[in-house]
């Protein structure tokens, strides 16, 4: 059996109330017409003890691609690992493959060792050709994983870049040349639908089939949430007429189906085990005991006047209310940074330089855009309220902007419900996509403000990286989130060309959060 894609590990959450059942799935794509595939796995015994007996995994057919040549099928294997008092190494093998793979699970009740990435691709072939080592930082992550295994790979959006379809598909290229009103009135033809669905599927198979990404995905269970490039650049931020057009809605439906299949490993009309109930979007929640993770779907319902619908926000907040007192740290994945400067002046400056249109689109697609400011403020208030009422640390994880950054939300209210809480934001972008160059990085570092007034006695501020005098990482990077015995999390940005990571320590809520930069590059504070 020859795999066309995979294996791709995915984390499905803890099963039951015992916090001992670690759910994992494995996605593969292979040619049709072969026998039902089988997978066996086993846990290595602690110390010199023998490994457990091999156990089979359930195989489920997710989809068939009759338009591929030859036809293909996507399969998912599901199995559950019982956690113990020590971390475990799990080996697995797919029958017919020449070699097997390994991944790791944490000890029962422990905070998992995690990596975070975003922007796992290129917005154009030209940009990829200009990049000296396209997968260099992916290999860097794999090497770090070999030294100190990661239990989870959190992926914050732009896992693929679908933008080239407008240039490569004749059905869309011709439509793109139409005047605006004709674009809006044009039907999403069966020919368009067939070409676009084929494009998305082949893009995932080709891009994720690269050797380095295959190695990474087979070694660390992923937990993914999409962003605009998984659909196409700027999705949700277009004018209402174009957004509601038959063609745009058809493109979104095709992208949505591909996202559900490849990133969430779902069959048609199947719900992810970690899906937050009561919403039509894909927001996911993990309750891992001392740690909870919420991944916000900021694309399914995005429009010119909202990021997430009120119904879906209520579902997310209701889910947060279900978390038990064991949760001492909440990681909130927001693909777009919540703490980031207002780029209106930068957008004006960039407009006089040719070739900057793509960056301008990225800058306009932000939480600080005028239509989204109040929604952003409500999110900040709810996270601060959660931190205060639960005595739980809240940390934001973000990507999208093609730079690394460190932000802080300060709540200076006192008496009458004041919290004195702070929320730190860790932005890592991108692990493959290069950063903006030249004038864009200059304005970002030197010309735009670093502190923003969010609300009365609540402010958000960009912070210099520990041990440096810079606010932004103008190089490709990924983020490690490594807990210690005191349940601190050491956030380490691994940066292309740097021998040591930039480090920020995130303390449990009963510790005082640092007011300013701490530590040195690669060293504890």
Short mmCIF file of C-alpha atoms in Angstrom, two decimals:
data_model
loop_
_atom_site.label_atom_id
_atom_site.label_comp_id
_atom_site.label_asym_id
_atom_site.label_seq_id
_atom_site.Cartn_x
_atom_site.Cartn_y
_atom_site.Cartn_z
CA UNK A 1 0.00 0.00 0.00
CA UNK A 2 1.49 3.34 -1.06
CA UNK A 3 0.35 6.39 0.90
CA UNK A 4 -0.44 9.51 -1.09
CA UNK A 5 -0.64 11.56 2.12
CA UNK A 6 0.04 10.90 5.77
CA UNK A 7 0.05 9.65 8.34
CA UNK A 8 -1.20 12.87 9.98
CA UNK A 9 -1.77 12.69 13.73
CA UNK A 10 -4.60 14.66 15.32
CA UNK A 11 -5.54 15.15 18.97
CA UNK A 12 -9.24 14.68 19.72
CA UNK A 13 -9.30 15.58 23.43
CA UNK A 14 -9.61 13.66 26.67
CA UNK A 15 -12.35 11.06 26.89
CA UNK A 16 -14.65 10.84 29.90
CA UNK A 17 -14.22 12.48 33.29
CA UNK A 18 -11.17 10.58 34.49
CA UNK A 19 -8.66 12.66 32.50
CA UNK A 20 -6.92 9.42 31.58
CA UNK A 21 -8.11 8.69 28.03
CA UNK A 22 -5.99 10.55 25.45
CA UNK A 23 -7.84 10.38 22.10
CA UNK A 24 -5.81 10.30 18.91
CA UNK A 25 -6.69 9.95 15.24
CA UNK A 26 -4.53 9.30 12.18
CA UNK A 27 -5.42 10.46 8.64
CA UNK A 28 -4.11 8.79 5.47
CA UNK A 29 -4.91 9.17 1.78
CA UNK A 30 -4.25 6.24 -0.55
CA UNK A 31 -5.42 4.81 -3.87
CA UNK A 32 -8.91 3.34 -4.01
CA UNK A 33 -9.56 -0.33 -4.63
CA UNK A 34 -7.31 -1.71 -1.91
CA UNK A 35 -8.47 -3.62 1.15
CA UNK A 36 -9.59 -1.74 4.24
CA UNK A 37 -6.41 -0.44 5.90
CA UNK A 38 -5.34 -1.44 9.40
CA UNK A 39 -3.20 0.22 12.05
CA UNK A 40 -1.67 -1.25 15.19
CA UNK A 41 -0.12 0.68 18.06
CA UNK A 42 1.57 -0.02 21.39
CA UNK A 43 2.99 1.91 24.34
CA UNK A 44 6.61 1.50 25.37
CA UNK A 45 6.92 0.16 28.91
CA UNK A 46 8.38 2.45 31.63
CA UNK A 47 12.09 1.95 32.23
CA UNK A 48 13.14 -1.51 31.12
CA UNK A 49 9.61 -2.94 31.24
CA UNK A 50 8.37 -4.53 28.01
CA UNK A 51 6.05 -2.66 25.69
CA UNK A 52 2.34 -3.29 25.88
CA UNK A 53 0.74 -5.71 23.45
CA UNK A 54 -0.19 -4.25 20.08
CA UNK A 55 -3.72 -2.89 19.83
CA UNK A 56 -5.72 -2.29 16.67
CA UNK A 57 -7.32 1.03 15.75
CA UNK A 58 -10.74 1.56 14.20
CA UNK A 59 -10.61 2.55 10.51
CA UNK A 60 -13.27 4.88 9.07
CA UNK A 61 -13.65 5.88 5.42
CA UNK A 62 -13.98 9.67 5.33
CA UNK A 63 -14.13 10.47 1.62
CA UNK A 64 -13.50 9.15 -1.90
CA UNK A 65 -11.95 11.27 -4.64
CA UNK A 66 -13.16 9.79 -7.94
CA UNK A 67 -11.71 12.71 -9.95
CA UNK A 68 -8.13 11.90 -8.91
CA UNK A 69 -6.01 9.79 -11.21
CA UNK A 70 -6.16 7.10 -9.99
CA UNK A 71 -9.12 7.51 -7.62
CA UNK A 72 -8.22 7.98 -3.95
CA UNK A 73 -9.73 7.49 -0.52
CA UNK A 74 -9.20 9.28 2.79
CA UNK A 75 -9.23 7.10 5.91
CA UNK A 76 -9.11 7.89 9.61
CA UNK A 77 -7.93 5.60 12.40
CA UNK A 78 -9.16 6.27 15.95
CA UNK A 79 -7.68 4.99 19.18
CA UNK A 80 -7.36 5.94 22.85
CA UNK A 81 -4.20 5.89 24.98
CA UNK A 82 -4.63 5.41 28.72
CA UNK A 83 -2.44 7.95 30.51
CA UNK A 84 -0.26 6.86 33.42
CA UNK A 85 1.83 8.57 36.06
CA UNK A 86 4.68 8.97 33.56
CA UNK A 87 4.97 10.24 29.98
CA UNK A 88 4.75 7.49 27.36
CA UNK A 89 6.11 6.86 23.90
CA UNK A 90 3.59 5.35 21.50
CA UNK A 91 4.67 3.47 18.39
CA UNK A 92 2.28 2.74 15.52
CA UNK A 93 2.40 1.01 12.18
CA UNK A 94 0.08 0.88 9.18
CA UNK A 95 -0.04 -2.56 7.62
CA UNK A 96 1.80 -2.65 4.31
CA UNK A 97 4.05 0.34 5.06
CA UNK A 98 7.79 -0.39 5.32
CA UNK A 99 8.32 1.49 8.59
CA UNK A 100 6.39 2.75 11.58
CA UNK A 101 6.24 6.02 13.51
CA UNK A 102 6.26 7.26 17.10
CA UNK A 103 4.61 10.00 19.14
CA UNK A 104 4.49 10.94 22.82
CA UNK A 105 1.75 11.52 25.41
CA UNK A 106 2.09 13.34 28.75
CA UNK A 107 1.67 11.96 32.24
CA UNK A 108 -1.83 11.93 33.70
CA UNK A 109 -2.76 15.37 35.05
CA UNK A 110 0.33 17.06 33.57
CA UNK A 111 0.37 20.10 31.30
CA UNK A 112 1.48 18.83 27.88
CA UNK A 113 4.67 19.97 26.19
CA UNK A 114 3.47 21.95 23.16
CA UNK A 115 4.62 23.68 19.99
CA UNK A 116 2.68 26.41 18.18
CA UNK A 117 2.95 27.37 14.51
CA UNK A 118 1.12 29.43 11.93
CA UNK A 119 1.51 30.35 8.25
CA UNK A 120 2.71 26.94 7.06
CA UNK A 121 3.11 27.89 3.41
CA UNK A 122 3.73 30.59 0.82
CA UNK A 123 1.31 33.10 -0.61
CA UNK A 124 2.93 32.74 -4.05
CA UNK A 125 5.30 30.45 -5.93
CA UNK A 126 7.53 33.45 -6.59
CA UNK A 127 7.96 34.00 -2.84
CA UNK A 128 8.79 30.32 -2.32
CA UNK A 129 11.43 30.44 -5.05
CA UNK A 130 13.05 33.46 -3.38
CA UNK A 131 13.27 31.64 -0.03
CA UNK A 132 16.63 29.91 0.38
CA UNK A 133 15.48 27.04 2.63
CA UNK A 134 11.65 26.81 2.51
CA UNK A 135 11.34 24.09 5.17
CA UNK A 136 14.30 25.04 7.36
CA UNK A 137 12.24 26.00 10.41
CA UNK A 138 10.08 22.87 10.10
CA UNK A 139 13.26 20.80 10.36
CA UNK A 140 14.31 22.96 13.31
CA UNK A 141 11.04 22.04 15.07
CA UNK A 142 11.59 18.36 14.28
CA UNK A 143 15.09 18.51 15.81
CA UNK A 144 13.76 20.14 18.98
CA UNK A 145 11.05 17.49 19.17
CA UNK A 146 13.72 14.78 18.99
CA UNK A 147 15.49 16.31 22.01
CA UNK A 148 12.41 17.17 24.10
CA UNK A 149 9.27 15.55 22.66
CA UNK A 150 6.15 17.64 22.11
CA UNK A 151 2.78 16.14 22.98
CA UNK A 152 0.72 18.62 20.94
CA UNK A 153 1.27 20.74 17.84
CA UNK A 154 -1.11 23.71 17.96
CA UNK A 155 -1.57 25.25 14.51
CA UNK A 156 -3.13 28.69 14.43
CA UNK A 157 -4.12 29.15 10.81
CA UNK A 158 -2.93 29.39 7.21
CA UNK A 159 -1.92 25.74 7.20
CA UNK A 160 -2.21 26.01 3.40
CA UNK A 161 -2.28 28.95 0.98
CA UNK A 162 -5.12 28.57 -1.52
CA UNK A 163 -4.66 31.99 -3.16
CA UNK A 164 -3.06 30.63 -6.40
CA UNK A 165 -6.37 29.07 -7.51
CA UNK A 166 -7.42 32.40 -9.05
CA UNK A 167 -4.41 32.25 -11.34
CA UNK A 168 -4.27 28.51 -12.01
CA UNK A 169 -7.96 27.68 -12.60
CA UNK A 170 -9.30 29.01 -15.92
CA UNK A 171 -12.86 28.86 -14.55
CA UNK A 172 -11.93 31.43 -11.86
CA UNK A 173 -9.43 33.42 -13.87
CA UNK A 174 -12.12 34.36 -16.38
CA UNK A 175 -14.59 35.23 -13.62
CA UNK A 176 -12.00 37.42 -11.89
CA UNK A 177 -11.74 39.60 -15.01
CA UNK A 178 -15.46 40.48 -14.91
CA UNK A 179 -16.75 43.86 -13.66
CA UNK A 180 -17.84 43.82 -10.01
CA UNK A 181 -21.60 43.59 -10.63
CA UNK A 182 -21.16 40.74 -13.10
CA UNK A 183 -18.99 38.94 -10.55
CA UNK A 184 -21.76 39.25 -7.99
CA UNK A 185 -24.49 37.98 -10.32
CA UNK A 186 -22.44 35.16 -11.85
CA UNK A 187 -23.55 31.64 -10.80
CA UNK A 188 -21.20 29.15 -9.20
CA UNK A 189 -21.30 26.68 -12.04
CA UNK A 190 -20.82 22.90 -11.72
CA UNK A 191 -17.59 23.32 -13.70
CA UNK A 192 -16.33 25.86 -11.15
CA UNK A 193 -17.32 23.65 -8.23
CA UNK A 194 -15.62 20.58 -9.67
CA UNK A 195 -12.40 22.46 -10.46
CA UNK A 196 -12.25 24.17 -7.05
CA UNK A 197 -12.96 21.01 -5.04
CA UNK A 198 -10.24 19.20 -6.98
CA UNK A 199 -7.85 22.13 -6.42
CA UNK A 200 -8.27 22.15 -2.62
CA UNK A 201 -7.84 18.39 -2.28
CA UNK A 202 -4.75 18.31 -4.49
CA UNK A 203 -3.28 21.31 -2.67
CA UNK A 204 -3.48 19.52 0.68
CA UNK A 205 -2.06 16.29 -0.75
CA UNK A 206 0.80 18.05 -2.54
CA UNK A 207 1.75 20.58 0.14
CA UNK A 208 1.37 18.36 3.21
CA UNK A 209 3.07 15.55 1.30
CA UNK A 210 6.41 17.39 1.45
CA UNK A 211 8.96 15.23 3.31
CA UNK A 212 9.56 17.55 6.27
CA UNK A 213 5.88 18.25 6.89
CA UNK A 214 5.11 14.52 6.59
CA UNK A 215 7.74 13.77 9.25
CA UNK A 216 6.36 16.43 11.59
CA UNK A 217 2.69 15.48 11.18
CA UNK A 218 3.46 11.78 11.73
CA UNK A 219 5.33 12.55 14.98
CA UNK A 220 3.22 15.10 16.90
CA UNK A 221 -0.60 15.10 17.22
CA UNK A 222 -1.96 18.30 15.68
CA UNK A 223 -4.73 20.62 16.86
CA UNK A 224 -5.62 23.01 14.03
CA UNK A 225 -7.81 26.05 13.44
CA UNK A 226 -8.04 27.76 10.08
CA UNK A 227 -7.57 31.36 8.93
CA UNK A 228 -8.10 33.25 5.69
CA UNK A 229 -5.47 31.66 3.43
CA UNK A 230 -6.97 28.22 4.11
CA UNK A 231 -9.90 29.69 2.14
CA UNK A 232 -8.24 32.56 0.24
CA UNK A 233 -6.60 35.82 1.24
CA UNK A 234 -8.83 38.16 3.22
CA UNK A 235 -11.88 35.90 3.44
CA UNK A 236 -14.64 37.62 5.40
CA UNK A 237 -13.30 41.15 4.97
CA UNK A 238 -14.74 41.87 1.52
CA UNK A 239 -17.71 44.11 0.83
CA UNK A 240 -21.09 42.47 1.61
CA UNK A 241 -22.19 42.17 -2.02
CA UNK A 242 -19.13 40.24 -3.11
CA UNK A 243 -19.04 38.23 0.11
CA UNK A 244 -22.62 37.05 -0.42
CA UNK A 245 -22.17 36.30 -4.12
CA UNK A 246 -22.83 32.82 -5.43
CA UNK A 247 -19.21 32.30 -6.46
CA UNK A 248 -17.69 33.44 -3.17
CA UNK A 249 -20.10 31.32 -1.15
CA UNK A 250 -19.36 28.34 -3.39
CA UNK A 251 -15.62 28.80 -2.92
CA UNK A 252 -16.11 28.98 0.83
CA UNK A 253 -18.19 25.78 0.85
CA UNK A 254 -15.42 23.94 -1.00
CA UNK A 255 -12.73 25.30 1.32
CA UNK A 256 -14.86 24.43 4.36
CA UNK A 257 -15.26 20.83 3.23
CA UNK A 258 -11.51 20.48 2.63
CA UNK A 259 -10.70 22.05 6.01
CA UNK A 260 -13.07 19.70 7.81
CA UNK A 261 -11.60 16.67 6.03
CA UNK A 262 -7.87 17.37 6.16
CA UNK A 263 -7.39 19.62 9.20
CA UNK A 264 -10.14 18.28 11.48
CA UNK A 265 -10.22 14.75 10.00
CA UNK A 266 -14.00 14.64 9.74
CA UNK A 267 -16.40 12.78 7.48
CA UNK A 268 -19.17 14.79 5.86
CA UNK A 269 -21.67 16.08 8.46
CA UNK A 270 -19.52 14.71 11.32
CA UNK A 271 -18.71 16.89 14.35
CA UNK A 272 -15.27 17.06 15.95
CA UNK A 273 -15.19 15.57 19.47
CA UNK A 274 -13.82 18.88 20.77
CA UNK A 275 -16.36 21.08 18.98
CA UNK A 276 -17.99 23.55 21.35
CA UNK A 277 -21.75 22.86 21.29
CA UNK A 278 -24.36 25.44 20.33
CA UNK A 279 -22.58 27.02 17.33
CA UNK A 280 -22.57 26.67 13.56
CA UNK A 281 -18.85 27.46 13.32
CA UNK A 282 -15.85 25.26 14.16
CA UNK A 283 -14.59 26.72 17.47
CA UNK A 284 -12.96 23.95 19.52
CA UNK A 285 -12.38 23.48 23.24
CA UNK A 286 -10.05 21.15 25.13
CA UNK A 287 -10.30 20.57 28.87
CA UNK A 288 -7.02 18.97 29.91
CA UNK A 289 -7.39 19.37 33.68
CA UNK A 290 -4.92 22.09 34.75
CA UNK A 291 -4.88 23.48 31.21
CA UNK A 292 -7.72 24.39 28.87
CA UNK A 293 -7.39 25.41 25.22
CA UNK A 294 -10.01 27.23 23.17
CA UNK A 295 -9.44 27.63 19.43
CA UNK A 296 -11.67 30.39 18.04
CA UNK A 297 -13.04 29.99 14.52
CA UNK A 298 -12.66 33.54 13.22
CA UNK A 299 -13.46 32.82 9.56
CA UNK A 300 -16.70 30.84 9.22
CA UNK A 301 -18.93 33.73 10.33
CA UNK A 302 -16.67 36.69 9.57
CA UNK A 303 -18.20 39.62 7.70
CA UNK A 304 -17.55 43.32 7.35
CA UNK A 305 -19.22 43.94 10.74
CA UNK A 306 -18.46 40.84 12.83
CA UNK A 307 -15.74 38.28 13.45
CA UNK A 308 -17.84 35.68 15.29
CA UNK A 309 -21.64 35.69 15.64
CA UNK A 310 -23.27 36.45 18.97
CA UNK A 311 -24.69 32.92 19.08
CA UNK A 312 -21.23 31.41 18.69
CA UNK A 313 -19.70 33.79 21.23
CA UNK A 314 -22.35 32.68 23.73
CA UNK A 315 -21.48 29.04 23.01
CA UNK A 316 -17.79 29.74 23.69
CA UNK A 317 -18.49 31.58 26.94
CA UNK A 318 -20.93 28.87 28.06
CA UNK A 319 -18.19 26.31 27.44
CA UNK A 320 -15.74 28.33 29.54
CA UNK A 321 -18.30 28.27 32.35
CA UNK A 322 -18.20 24.46 32.32
CA UNK A 323 -14.48 24.31 33.13
CA UNK A 324 -13.81 22.91 36.58
CA UNK A 325 -11.72 24.45 39.32
CA UNK A 326 -8.81 22.28 38.21
CA UNK A 327 -8.17 24.65 35.29
CA UNK A 328 -5.41 27.08 36.27
CA UNK A 329 -4.41 28.22 32.78
CA UNK A 330 -6.45 28.98 29.65
CA UNK A 331 -4.80 29.21 26.25
CA UNK A 332 -7.01 31.13 23.81
CA UNK A 333 -6.05 30.70 20.15
CA UNK A 334 -6.97 33.81 18.12
CA UNK A 335 -5.57 33.55 14.61
CA UNK A 336 -5.50 37.36 14.33
CA UNK A 337 -3.58 39.05 17.19
CA UNK A 338 -5.81 40.73 19.75
CA UNK A 339 -2.91 42.93 20.87
CA UNK A 340 -1.47 44.60 17.80
CA UNK A 341 -1.07 48.21 16.65
CA UNK A 342 -3.60 50.17 14.63
CA UNK A 343 -2.07 50.17 11.18
CA UNK A 344 -4.08 52.92 9.52
CA UNK A 345 -1.03 55.19 9.18
CA UNK A 346 1.12 52.31 7.94
CA UNK A 347 -1.54 51.41 5.35
CA UNK A 348 -1.47 55.02 4.10
CA UNK A 349 2.32 54.97 3.91
CA UNK A 350 2.41 51.66 2.06
CA UNK A 351 -0.04 52.90 -0.55
CA UNK A 352 2.70 55.04 -2.11
CA UNK A 353 4.96 52.01 -2.62
CA UNK A 354 4.29 49.61 -5.50
CA UNK A 355 3.87 45.89 -4.87
CA UNK A 356 2.53 46.18 -1.31
CA UNK A 357 -1.14 45.36 -1.95
CA UNK A 358 -0.97 41.92 -0.31
CA UNK A 359 0.54 43.35 2.88
CA UNK A 360 -2.09 46.10 2.92
CA UNK A 361 -4.82 43.43 2.85
CA UNK A 362 -3.19 41.63 5.78
CA UNK A 363 -2.96 44.85 7.80
CA UNK A 364 -6.62 45.75 7.23
CA UNK A 365 -7.75 42.29 8.33
CA UNK A 366 -7.14 43.00 12.02
CA UNK A 367 -9.02 43.07 15.33
CA UNK A 368 -8.26 46.80 15.60
CA UNK A 369 -10.16 47.66 12.42
CA UNK A 370 -12.99 50.02 13.26
CA UNK A 371 -15.93 47.57 12.71
CA UNK A 372 -14.37 45.00 15.07
CA UNK A 373 -13.16 47.20 17.94
CA UNK A 374 -16.24 46.70 20.14
CA UNK A 375 -16.23 42.93 19.56
CA UNK A 376 -12.56 42.88 20.52
CA UNK A 377 -13.29 44.86 23.66
CA UNK A 378 -16.03 42.42 24.73
CA UNK A 379 -13.62 39.51 24.24
CA UNK A 380 -11.00 41.22 26.40
CA UNK A 381 -13.53 41.91 29.16
CA UNK A 382 -14.76 38.31 29.14
CA UNK A 383 -11.24 36.89 29.33
CA UNK A 384 -10.35 39.25 32.19
CA UNK A 385 -13.57 38.27 34.00
CA UNK A 386 -12.74 34.58 33.52
CA UNK A 387 -9.23 35.08 34.88
CA UNK A 388 -10.51 36.94 37.95
CA UNK A 389 -13.47 34.70 38.80
CA UNK A 390 -11.60 31.42 38.24
CA UNK A 391 -8.20 32.58 39.51
CA UNK A 392 -6.85 31.22 36.25
CA UNK A 393 -4.09 32.56 34.03
CA UNK A 394 -5.20 33.47 30.48
CA UNK A 395 -2.71 33.54 27.60
CA UNK A 396 -3.47 34.46 23.99
CA UNK A 397 -1.81 32.60 21.10
CA UNK A 398 -1.81 34.33 17.72
CA UNK A 399 -0.23 34.23 14.27
CA UNK A 400 -1.14 35.60 10.82
CA UNK A 401 1.01 38.75 10.72
CA UNK A 402 4.28 37.10 9.52
CA UNK A 403 6.29 38.40 12.49
CA UNK A 404 6.82 37.25 16.06
CA UNK A 405 5.54 39.60 18.75
CA UNK A 406 4.86 39.86 22.48
CA UNK A 407 1.85 41.77 23.77
CA UNK A 408 0.21 42.49 27.12
CA UNK A 409 -3.30 43.46 28.21
CA UNK A 410 -3.24 45.39 31.50
CA UNK A 411 -6.31 45.72 33.71
CA UNK A 412 -5.69 48.63 36.08
CA UNK A 413 -9.19 48.85 37.52
CA UNK A 414 -9.37 48.93 41.30
CA UNK A 415 -12.22 48.43 43.80
CA UNK A 416 -15.72 47.75 42.61
CA UNK A 417 -14.69 44.65 40.70
CA UNK A 418 -11.15 45.58 39.67
CA UNK A 419 -8.91 42.65 38.92
CA UNK A 420 -5.33 43.79 38.59
CA UNK A 421 -5.05 40.99 36.04
CA UNK A 422 -2.81 40.85 32.99
CA UNK A 423 -3.11 38.73 29.88
CA UNK A 424 -0.02 38.07 27.83
CA UNK A 425 -0.18 37.44 24.10
CA UNK A 426 2.34 35.31 22.22
CA UNK A 427 2.41 35.83 18.45
CA UNK A 428 4.37 33.39 16.29
CA UNK A 429 4.32 33.74 12.50
CA UNK A 430 5.30 32.18 10.25
CA UNK A 431 7.08 28.87 10.43
CA UNK A 432 7.34 28.74 6.61
CA UNK A 433 6.05 32.05 5.22
CA UNK A 434 8.79 34.75 5.21
CA UNK A 435 8.34 38.06 7.07
CA UNK A 436 7.62 41.42 5.42
CA UNK A 437 10.73 43.19 4.24
CA UNK A 438 12.23 46.65 4.00
CA UNK A 439 9.94 49.58 4.57
CA UNK A 440 7.18 47.46 6.14
CA UNK A 441 9.43 46.16 8.95
CA UNK A 442 10.86 49.66 9.49
CA UNK A 443 7.42 51.17 10.03
CA UNK A 444 6.34 48.25 12.19
CA UNK A 445 9.35 48.58 14.49
CA UNK A 446 9.83 52.33 14.53
CA UNK A 447 6.80 54.30 13.33
CA UNK A 448 3.62 52.76 14.76
CA UNK A 449 2.58 53.13 18.39
CA UNK A 450 3.27 50.35 20.87
CA UNK A 451 0.60 51.18 23.47
CA UNK A 452 -3.13 51.34 22.80
CA UNK A 453 -5.99 52.52 25.00
CA UNK A 454 -8.43 49.62 24.97
CA UNK A 455 -10.94 50.86 27.55
CA UNK A 456 -10.98 52.99 30.66
CA UNK A 457 -8.20 51.58 32.88
CA UNK A 458 -7.59 48.72 30.45
CA UNK A 459 -4.74 49.06 27.99
CA UNK A 460 -2.85 46.84 25.57
CA UNK A 461 0.81 47.25 24.84
CA UNK A 462 3.52 45.67 22.71
CA UNK A 463 6.54 44.55 24.77
CA UNK A 464 10.18 44.33 23.81
CA UNK A 465 11.44 40.78 23.50
CA UNK A 466 13.37 39.69 26.59
CA UNK A 467 17.04 40.60 26.34
CA UNK A 468 16.53 42.72 23.22
CA UNK A 469 15.49 46.21 22.17
CA UNK A 470 13.14 45.07 19.44
CA UNK A 471 9.38 44.60 19.43
CA UNK A 472 9.00 42.32 16.41
CA UNK A 473 10.82 39.29 15.06
CA UNK A 474 11.50 39.95 11.39
CA UNK A 475 12.39 36.31 10.69
CA UNK A 476 10.59 33.01 10.39
CA UNK A 477 9.85 31.47 13.77
CA UNK A 478 7.84 28.95 15.77
CA UNK A 479 6.90 28.86 19.44
CA UNK A 480 7.56 26.22 22.10
CA UNK A 481 5.33 26.13 25.21
CA UNK A 482 7.18 24.08 27.79
CA UNK A 483 5.76 23.61 31.34
CA UNK A 484 7.88 23.01 34.42
CA UNK A 485 7.21 21.43 37.83
CA UNK A 486 5.84 24.76 39.19
CA UNK A 487 3.31 24.86 36.32
CA UNK A 488 5.01 27.84 34.80
CA UNK A 489 5.08 27.77 31.01
CA UNK A 490 8.31 28.74 29.29
CA UNK A 491 7.46 30.36 25.97
CA UNK A 492 10.44 30.02 23.63
CA UNK A 493 10.44 31.57 20.16
CA UNK A 494 12.80 29.58 17.92
CA UNK A 495 13.99 31.99 15.25
CA UNK A 496 15.66 31.42 11.92
CA UNK A 497 19.32 32.44 12.10
CA UNK A 498 19.37 32.73 15.91
CA UNK A 499 21.35 30.17 17.97
CA UNK A 500 19.11 30.60 21.04
CA UNK A 501 15.39 31.24 21.46
CA UNK A 502 13.75 34.34 22.90
CA UNK A 503 12.16 33.37 26.20
CA UNK A 504 9.17 34.69 28.17
CA UNK A 505 8.04 32.96 31.37
CA UNK A 506 4.29 32.74 32.05
CA UNK A 507 3.63 32.21 35.75
CA UNK A 508 0.60 30.61 37.40
CA UNK A 509 -2.02 33.09 38.51
CA UNK A 510 -0.75 33.18 42.10
CA UNK A 511 2.52 34.63 40.82
CA UNK A 512 2.87 38.29 39.83
CA UNK A 513 3.06 38.63 36.06
CA UNK A 514 6.21 40.56 35.05
CA UNK A 515 5.50 44.17 34.18
CA UNK A 516 8.32 44.34 31.67
CA UNK A 517 10.76 42.19 29.78
CA UNK A 518 12.39 39.43 31.81
CA UNK A 519 15.30 37.11 31.29
CA UNK A 520 17.85 36.87 28.54
CA UNK A 521 17.71 35.20 25.20
CA UNK A 522 17.36 31.49 25.83
CA UNK A 523 17.72 31.85 29.61
CA UNK A 524 15.25 31.96 32.53
CA UNK A 525 14.44 35.32 34.05
#
